[in-house]
Coordinates of N, CA and C in Angstrom, one line a residue:
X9 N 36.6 57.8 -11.3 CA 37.4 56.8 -10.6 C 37.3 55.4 -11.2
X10 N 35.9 55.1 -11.4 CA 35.6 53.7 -11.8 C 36.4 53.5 -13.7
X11 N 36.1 54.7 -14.4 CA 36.9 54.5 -15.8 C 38.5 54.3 -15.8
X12 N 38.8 55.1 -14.3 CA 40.4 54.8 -14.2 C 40.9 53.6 -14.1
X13 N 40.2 52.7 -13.0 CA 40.8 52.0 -12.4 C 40.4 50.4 -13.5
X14 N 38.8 51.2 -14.8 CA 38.7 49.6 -15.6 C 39.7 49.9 -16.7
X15 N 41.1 51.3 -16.6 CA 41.4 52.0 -17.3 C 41.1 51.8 -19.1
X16 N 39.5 52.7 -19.1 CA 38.8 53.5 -20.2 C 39.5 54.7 -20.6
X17 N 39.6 54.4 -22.3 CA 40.2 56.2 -22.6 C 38.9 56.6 -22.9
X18 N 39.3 57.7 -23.0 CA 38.5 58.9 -23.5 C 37.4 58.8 -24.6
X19 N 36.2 58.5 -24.9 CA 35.3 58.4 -26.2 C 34.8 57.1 -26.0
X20 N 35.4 56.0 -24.9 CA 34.8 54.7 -24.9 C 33.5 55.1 -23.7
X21 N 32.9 53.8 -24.2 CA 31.5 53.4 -23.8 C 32.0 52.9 -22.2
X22 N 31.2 53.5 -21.4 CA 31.5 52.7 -19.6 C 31.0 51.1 -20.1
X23 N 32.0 50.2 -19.4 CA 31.6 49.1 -19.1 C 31.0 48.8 -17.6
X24 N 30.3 49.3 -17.0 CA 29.6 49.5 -15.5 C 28.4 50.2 -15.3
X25 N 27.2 49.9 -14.7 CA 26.4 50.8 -14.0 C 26.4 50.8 -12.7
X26 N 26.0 52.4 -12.4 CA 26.1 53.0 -11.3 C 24.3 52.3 -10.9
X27 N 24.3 51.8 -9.6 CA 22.6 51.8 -9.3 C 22.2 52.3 -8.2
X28 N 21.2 53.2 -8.2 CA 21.0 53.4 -6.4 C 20.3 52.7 -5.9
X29 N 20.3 52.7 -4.3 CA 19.8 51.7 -3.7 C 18.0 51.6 -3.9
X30 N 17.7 52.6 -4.4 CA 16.2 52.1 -4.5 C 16.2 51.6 -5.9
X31 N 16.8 51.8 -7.1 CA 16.6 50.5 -8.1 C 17.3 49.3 -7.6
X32 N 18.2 48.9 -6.7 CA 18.6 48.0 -6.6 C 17.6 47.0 -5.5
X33 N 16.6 48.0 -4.5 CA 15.5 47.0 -3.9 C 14.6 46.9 -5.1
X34 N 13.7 47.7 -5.8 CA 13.2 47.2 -6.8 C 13.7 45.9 -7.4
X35 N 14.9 45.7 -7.6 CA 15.1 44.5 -8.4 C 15.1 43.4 -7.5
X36 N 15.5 43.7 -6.5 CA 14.9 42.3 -5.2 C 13.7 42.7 -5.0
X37 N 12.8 43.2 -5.4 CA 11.3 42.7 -4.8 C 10.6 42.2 -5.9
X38 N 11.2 42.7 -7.2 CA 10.7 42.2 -8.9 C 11.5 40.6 -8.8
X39 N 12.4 40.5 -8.2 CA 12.8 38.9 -8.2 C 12.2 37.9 -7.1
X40 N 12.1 38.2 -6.0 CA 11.5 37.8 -4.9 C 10.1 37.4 -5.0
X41 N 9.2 38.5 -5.8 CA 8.0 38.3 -6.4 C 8.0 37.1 -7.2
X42 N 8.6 37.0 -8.7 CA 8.9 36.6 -9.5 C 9.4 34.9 -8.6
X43 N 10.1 34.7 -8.1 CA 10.3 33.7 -7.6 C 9.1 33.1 -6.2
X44 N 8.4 34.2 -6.0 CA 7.5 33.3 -5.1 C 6.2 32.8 -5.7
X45 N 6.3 33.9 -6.9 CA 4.9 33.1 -8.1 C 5.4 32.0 -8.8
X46 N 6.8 31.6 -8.8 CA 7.1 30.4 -9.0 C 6.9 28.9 -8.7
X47 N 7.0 29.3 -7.4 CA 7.3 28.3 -6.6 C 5.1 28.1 -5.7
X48 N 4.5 29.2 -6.0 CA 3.2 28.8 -6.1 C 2.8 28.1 -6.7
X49 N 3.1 28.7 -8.6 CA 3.0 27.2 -9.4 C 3.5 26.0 -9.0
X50 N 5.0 25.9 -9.0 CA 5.0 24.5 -9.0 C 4.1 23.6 -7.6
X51 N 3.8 24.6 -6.5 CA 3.4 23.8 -5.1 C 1.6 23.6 -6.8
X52 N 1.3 24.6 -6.8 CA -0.2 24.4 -7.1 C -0.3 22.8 -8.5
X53 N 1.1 22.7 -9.2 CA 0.9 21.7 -10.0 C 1.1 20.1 -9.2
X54 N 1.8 20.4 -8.5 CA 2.3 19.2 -7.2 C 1.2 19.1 -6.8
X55 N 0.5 19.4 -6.2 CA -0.9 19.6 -5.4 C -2.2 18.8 -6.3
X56 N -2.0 19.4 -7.9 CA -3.2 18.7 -8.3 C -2.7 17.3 -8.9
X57 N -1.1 17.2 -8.9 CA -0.8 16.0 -9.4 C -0.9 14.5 -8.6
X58 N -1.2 15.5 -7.6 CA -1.2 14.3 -6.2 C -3.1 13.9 -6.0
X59 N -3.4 14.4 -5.9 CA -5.3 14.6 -6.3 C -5.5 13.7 -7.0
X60 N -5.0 13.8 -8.4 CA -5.4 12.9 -9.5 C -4.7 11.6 -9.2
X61 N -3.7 11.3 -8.6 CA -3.5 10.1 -8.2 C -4.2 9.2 -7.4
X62 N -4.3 10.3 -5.9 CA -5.7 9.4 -5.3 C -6.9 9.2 -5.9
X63 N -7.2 10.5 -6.5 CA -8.3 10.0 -7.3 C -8.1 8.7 -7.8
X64 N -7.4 7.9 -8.8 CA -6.8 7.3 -10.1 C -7.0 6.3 -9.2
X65 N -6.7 5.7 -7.5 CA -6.7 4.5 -6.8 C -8.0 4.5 -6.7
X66 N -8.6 5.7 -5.7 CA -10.0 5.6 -5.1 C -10.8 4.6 -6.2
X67 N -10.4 5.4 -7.2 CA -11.7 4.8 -8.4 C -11.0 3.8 -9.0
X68 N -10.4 3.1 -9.4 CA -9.9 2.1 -9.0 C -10.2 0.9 -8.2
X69 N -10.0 1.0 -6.9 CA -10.7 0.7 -5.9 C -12.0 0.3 -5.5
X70 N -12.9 1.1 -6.3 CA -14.5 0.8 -6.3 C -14.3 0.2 -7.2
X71 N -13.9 0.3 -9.1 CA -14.2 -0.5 -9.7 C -13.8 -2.2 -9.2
X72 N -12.7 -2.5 -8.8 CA -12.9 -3.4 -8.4 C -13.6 -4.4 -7.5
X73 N -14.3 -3.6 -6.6 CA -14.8 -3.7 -5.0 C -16.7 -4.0 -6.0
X74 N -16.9 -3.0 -6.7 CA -18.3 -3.5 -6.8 C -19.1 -4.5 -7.4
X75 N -18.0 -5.3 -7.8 CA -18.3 -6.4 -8.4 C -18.9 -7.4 -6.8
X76 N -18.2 -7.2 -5.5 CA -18.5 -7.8 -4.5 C -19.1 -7.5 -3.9
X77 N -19.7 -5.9 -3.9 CA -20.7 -5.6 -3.1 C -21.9 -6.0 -3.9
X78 N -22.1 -6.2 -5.5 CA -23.3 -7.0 -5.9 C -23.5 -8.3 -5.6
X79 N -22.2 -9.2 -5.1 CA -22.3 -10.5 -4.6 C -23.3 -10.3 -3.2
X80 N -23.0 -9.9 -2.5 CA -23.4 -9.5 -1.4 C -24.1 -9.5 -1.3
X81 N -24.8 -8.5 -1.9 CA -25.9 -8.2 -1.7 C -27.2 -9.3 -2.4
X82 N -26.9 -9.8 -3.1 CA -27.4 -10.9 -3.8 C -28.0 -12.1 -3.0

């Protein structure tokens, strides 16, 4: 039916595959997968990119500040 209607003659190559439903969940759970290890990365690069920022103030922060706490303490 499907050669009729893409009407295929005779000797040609199908342009179509047939899939059954269990290759077709395998490919949603191979993408699904595939898309949630993605999106781990990017949370886990967001994550340390934000780290290194506070970090980058915190210290920061002291270097400037201990110049006053040796006043102080003085």
């Amino acid at each position: 039916m499907l050669r009729v209607s893409h009407e295929l003659d005779e000797g040609v190559k199908d342009d179509f595959d047939i899939l059954s439903l269990i290759r077709v969940s395998q490919i949603r759970k191979m993408s699904s997968a595939f898309l949630q290890g993605l999106s781990q990365l990017f949370a886990a690069i967001t994550l340390a990119t934000g780290g290194a920022g506070v970090l980058a103030v915190t210290y920061l922060n002291v270097k400037d500040r201990t110049s006053e706490i040796g006043l102080r303490m003085a």
